[in-house]
Amino acid sequence: DTAVSQTPKYLVTQMGNDKSIKCEQNLGHDTMYWYKQDSKKFLKIMFSYNNKELIINETVPNRFSPKSPDKAHLNLHINSLELGDSAVYFCASSLGQVTGNTIYFGEGSWLTVV
Amino acid sequence: GIQVEQSPPDLILQEGANSTLRCNFSDSVNNLQWFHQNPWGQLINLFYIPSGTKQNGRLSATTVATERYSLLYISSSQTTDSGVYFCAVLDRGSTLGRLYFGRGTQLTVWP
């Protein structure tokens, strides 16, 4: 059983398109995250939701919009894709807001914008 | 935000060798985790270690919170240890759970 699962794993799309990445966790956690890993492997948080409520919204273009229909799911929608959006996007979850808790990552979604 | 520095940035070892990876952080933390990103890109938790010492098989970690550093020890390295090792911290003043990652140590173990 995969604890944090993301789909799709690979996505190649043209500039200007709109795409979504879905994430689900079966760990019973109440906090979920989206992290972005750039080409130099630097990982940076984008968003965090706690019980469906947005609690962290880093300086991310408005083209990125997260949605959490319930505490087990956190999806990421990206409008008008740009070349610079090419990266690996990781979903993660934790029990509570990381303080004192381990964070678990999904396998990543490799996004390539051409 | 809190600064996290990892060293060395790259490490090449022969199978069987031991190694020490270091993580320095600029402020007090209440969460520190080590992760291994394997060559397939998966991020795997190794340790949750805001202070003290833990061991798991050939790996162990020590965090000296008062001196703001953590060490990850890999003994008798194997080719499957290759990948990038990340340290991530949550600063003590944070109430939002924003983990800050270092830039990683790229480890290559040759047979």
Short mmCIF file of C-alpha atoms in Angstrom, two decimals:
data_model
loop_
_atom_site.label_atom_id
_atom_site.label_comp_id
_atom_site.label_asym_id
_atom_site.label_seq_id
_atom_site.Cartn_x
_atom_site.Cartn_y
_atom_site.Cartn_z
CA ASP A 1 0.00 0.00 0.00
CA THR A 2 1.41 3.37 -1.05
CA ALA A 3 1.11 5.86 1.81
CA VAL A 4 1.24 9.03 -0.28
CA SER A 5 0.41 8.56 -3.94
CA GLN A 6 0.55 11.08 -6.75
CA THR A 7 -0.67 10.96 -10.33
CA PRO A 8 0.56 11.32 -12.94
CA LYS A 9 4.18 10.35 -12.34
CA TYR A 10 5.30 11.87 -15.64
CA LEU A 11 3.70 14.70 -17.54
CA VAL A 12 4.95 16.33 -20.73
CA THR A 13 2.87 19.23 -21.98
CA GLN A 14 3.08 22.34 -24.12
CA MET A 15 3.42 25.89 -22.91
CA GLY A 16 0.10 27.55 -22.26
CA ASN A 17 -1.72 24.36 -21.31
CA ASP A 18 -3.51 23.77 -18.00
CA LYS A 19 -2.71 20.62 -16.03
CA SER A 20 -3.47 19.02 -12.69
CA ILE A 21 -1.57 16.72 -10.37
CA LYS A 22 -3.51 14.67 -7.87
CA CYS A 23 -2.38 13.47 -4.45
CA GLU A 24 -3.92 11.11 -1.94
CA GLN A 25 -2.66 9.86 1.42
CA ASN A 26 -3.96 6.88 3.36
CA LEU A 27 -2.03 7.57 6.56
CA GLY A 28 -4.85 9.38 8.35
CA HIS A 29 -2.76 12.56 8.43
CA ASP A 30 -4.44 15.93 8.66
CA THR A 31 -1.75 18.07 7.03
CA MET A 32 -0.69 17.88 3.39
CA TYR A 33 1.87 19.78 1.37
CA TRP A 34 3.14 20.51 -2.11
CA TYR A 35 6.89 20.90 -2.56
CA LYS A 36 8.74 21.80 -5.73
CA GLN A 37 12.18 20.40 -6.60
CA ASP A 38 14.05 22.39 -9.21
CA SER A 39 16.70 21.21 -11.66
CA LYS A 40 19.41 21.68 -9.02
CA LYS A 41 17.44 19.42 -6.66
CA PHE A 42 16.52 22.23 -4.28
CA LEU A 43 13.29 21.47 -2.44
CA LYS A 44 10.98 24.29 -1.46
CA ILE A 45 7.50 24.31 0.02
CA MET A 46 4.71 25.75 -2.09
CA PHE A 47 1.53 25.11 -0.11
CA SER A 48 0.29 23.43 3.02
CA TYR A 49 -3.23 22.46 4.05
CA ASN A 50 -4.38 21.42 7.50
CA ASN A 51 -7.79 19.77 7.60
CA LYS A 52 -8.67 21.27 4.22
CA GLU A 53 -7.64 24.77 5.30
CA LEU A 54 -4.81 26.57 3.52
CA ILE A 55 -2.13 27.43 6.09
CA ILE A 56 1.01 28.01 4.02
CA ASN A 57 1.03 29.82 0.71
CA GLU A 58 4.56 30.66 -0.33
CA THR A 59 5.40 33.17 -3.00
CA VAL A 60 3.99 31.13 -5.83
CA PRO A 61 2.45 32.54 -9.05
CA ASN A 62 -1.35 32.74 -9.07
CA ARG A 63 -1.31 30.23 -11.90
CA PHE A 64 -0.79 27.56 -9.23
CA SER A 65 -3.94 26.72 -7.33
CA PRO A 66 -4.16 23.93 -4.76
CA LYS A 67 -7.46 22.33 -3.81
CA SER A 68 -8.18 20.03 -0.90
CA PRO A 69 -11.60 18.36 -1.20
CA ASP A 70 -10.97 16.44 2.04
CA LYS A 71 -8.05 15.93 4.36
CA ALA A 72 -6.84 12.86 2.48
CA HIS A 73 -6.55 14.64 -0.87
CA LEU A 74 -4.61 17.65 -2.09
CA ASN A 75 -4.56 18.45 -5.77
CA LEU A 76 -2.46 21.01 -7.63
CA HIS A 77 -3.79 22.77 -10.70
CA ILE A 78 -1.48 24.81 -12.89
CA ASN A 79 -2.81 27.26 -15.48
CA SER A 80 -0.99 28.63 -18.51
CA LEU A 81 2.08 26.48 -18.04
CA GLU A 82 5.47 28.10 -18.64
CA LEU A 83 8.87 26.57 -19.41
CA GLY A 84 10.07 27.52 -15.93
CA ASP A 85 7.38 25.35 -14.36
CA SER A 86 9.32 22.27 -15.41
CA ALA A 87 10.29 20.56 -12.16
CA VAL A 88 9.45 17.64 -9.92
CA TYR A 89 6.43 18.27 -7.72
CA PHE A 90 6.21 16.32 -4.47
CA CYS A 91 3.14 15.85 -2.39
CA ALA A 92 3.67 15.11 1.31
CA SER A 93 1.71 14.63 4.49
CA SER A 94 2.24 14.67 8.24
CA LEU A 95 0.25 14.16 11.40
CA GLY A 96 -0.16 17.71 12.55
CA GLN A 97 1.91 20.58 11.27
CA VAL A 98 5.32 18.91 11.22
CA THR A 99 6.32 20.11 14.69
CA GLY A 100 7.31 16.90 16.38
CA ASN A 101 6.17 14.81 13.44
CA THR A 102 7.71 13.07 10.49
CA ILE A 103 6.74 14.18 7.01
CA TYR A 104 6.15 11.54 4.35
CA PHE A 105 6.62 12.25 0.66
CA GLY A 106 4.97 10.83 -2.41
CA GLU A 107 7.04 9.56 -5.33
CA GLY A 108 6.97 12.85 -7.20
CA SER A 109 5.44 14.05 -10.44
CA TRP A 110 7.93 14.94 -13.18
CA LEU A 111 6.52 17.87 -15.13
CA THR A 112 8.17 18.90 -18.40
CA VAL A 113 6.87 21.92 -20.27
CA VAL A 114 7.95 22.16 -23.91
CA GLY B 1 13.86 32.00 7.10
CA ILE B 2 16.28 29.62 8.70
CA GLN B 3 19.42 28.78 6.70
CA VAL B 4 20.43 25.14 6.24
CA GLU B 5 23.87 24.24 4.93
CA GLN B 6 24.99 20.74 4.10
CA SER B 7 28.50 19.49 3.49
CA PRO B 8 30.13 18.11 1.52
CA PRO B 9 28.06 18.82 -1.59
CA ASP B 10 29.48 15.73 -3.30
CA LEU B 11 31.01 12.56 -1.93
CA ILE B 12 32.41 9.60 -3.84
CA LEU B 13 33.20 6.40 -1.96
CA GLN B 14 34.28 2.86 -2.56
CA GLU B 15 31.91 0.22 -1.30
CA GLY B 16 32.66 -0.62 2.33
CA ALA B 17 33.89 2.84 3.29
CA ASN B 18 32.40 4.96 6.07
CA SER B 19 31.24 8.55 5.72
CA THR B 20 29.92 11.49 7.69
CA LEU B 21 27.51 14.05 6.29
CA ARG B 22 26.98 17.34 8.06
CA CYS B 23 24.02 19.71 8.36
CA ASN B 24 24.41 23.17 9.94
CA PHE B 25 21.42 25.38 10.67
CA SER B 26 21.24 29.03 11.57
CA ASP B 27 18.58 29.06 14.30
CA SER B 28 16.98 26.90 16.97
CA VAL B 29 14.85 24.09 15.60
CA ASN B 30 12.12 21.85 16.90
CA ASN B 31 12.16 19.40 14.04
CA LEU B 32 15.05 18.00 12.03
CA GLN B 33 14.76 15.19 9.54
CA TRP B 34 17.19 13.40 7.26
CA PHE B 35 16.00 12.09 3.91
CA HIS B 36 17.53 9.96 1.20
CA GLN B 37 16.53 10.63 -2.39
CA ASN B 38 17.40 7.52 -4.35
CA PRO B 39 18.43 7.55 -8.02
CA TRP B 40 14.76 7.00 -8.97
CA GLY B 41 13.79 10.22 -7.22
CA GLN B 42 11.99 8.79 -4.21
CA LEU B 43 12.37 10.75 -0.96
CA ILE B 44 12.67 8.37 1.95
CA ASN B 45 12.67 9.32 5.61
CA LEU B 46 15.79 8.21 7.41
CA PHE B 47 15.55 9.90 10.78
CA TYR B 48 13.41 12.32 12.74
CA ILE B 49 16.07 13.71 15.08
CA PRO B 50 15.65 17.21 16.55
CA SER B 51 18.17 16.25 19.25
CA GLY B 52 20.16 13.26 20.46
CA THR B 53 21.37 10.17 18.64
CA LYS B 54 19.54 7.45 16.75
CA GLN B 55 20.70 4.36 14.91
CA ASN B 56 19.07 2.30 12.20
CA GLY B 57 21.24 -0.49 10.87
CA ARG B 58 24.32 0.94 9.16
CA LEU B 59 23.01 4.48 9.50
CA SER B 60 23.07 6.67 12.55
CA ALA B 61 22.44 10.34 13.20
CA THR B 62 23.32 12.79 15.92
CA THR B 63 21.90 16.28 16.41
CA VAL B 64 23.52 18.74 18.79
CA ALA B 65 20.75 21.30 18.94
CA THR B 66 22.64 23.74 21.17
CA GLU B 67 25.43 23.93 18.60
CA ARG B 68 23.06 23.90 15.64
CA TYR B 69 24.31 20.94 13.68
CA SER B 70 23.43 17.39 12.82
CA LEU B 71 25.57 14.54 11.50
CA LEU B 72 24.55 11.52 9.47
CA TYR B 73 26.92 8.55 9.61
CA ILE B 74 26.92 5.84 6.98
CA SER B 75 29.04 2.80 7.78
CA SER B 76 30.14 0.04 5.40
CA SER B 77 28.55 1.89 2.49
CA GLN B 78 26.85 -0.05 -0.29
CA THR B 79 26.03 0.91 -3.86
CA THR B 80 22.38 1.17 -2.85
CA ASP B 81 23.32 4.06 -0.54
CA SER B 82 23.94 6.24 -3.61
CA GLY B 83 21.69 9.23 -4.04
CA VAL B 84 21.17 12.61 -2.45
CA TYR B 85 20.91 13.06 1.31
CA PHE B 86 18.85 15.99 2.52
CA CYS B 87 18.60 17.59 5.90
CA ALA B 88 15.38 19.54 6.62
CA VAL B 89 14.52 21.66 9.64
CA LEU B 90 11.57 23.47 11.17
CA ASP B 91 12.61 26.60 13.03
CA ARG B 92 11.51 26.83 16.66
CA GLY B 93 9.58 30.02 16.11
CA SER B 94 7.44 28.58 13.33
CA THR B 95 3.83 27.73 13.98
CA LEU B 96 3.04 26.79 10.42
CA GLY B 97 5.18 23.73 9.78
CA ARG B 98 7.36 25.12 7.00
CA LEU B 99 10.30 22.72 6.57
CA TYR B 100 13.49 24.25 5.18
CA PHE B 101 15.73 21.94 3.18
CA GLY B 102 19.46 22.04 2.69
CA ARG B 103 20.84 21.63 -0.83
CA GLY B 104 21.84 18.06 -0.17
CA THR B 105 24.93 15.86 -0.35
CA GLN B 106 25.23 13.81 -3.54
CA LEU B 107 26.70 10.44 -2.55
CA THR B 108 28.07 8.01 -5.13
CA VAL B 109 29.21 4.60 -3.96
CA TRP B 110 31.27 2.54 -6.43
CA PRO B 111 31.53 -1.26 -6.26
#
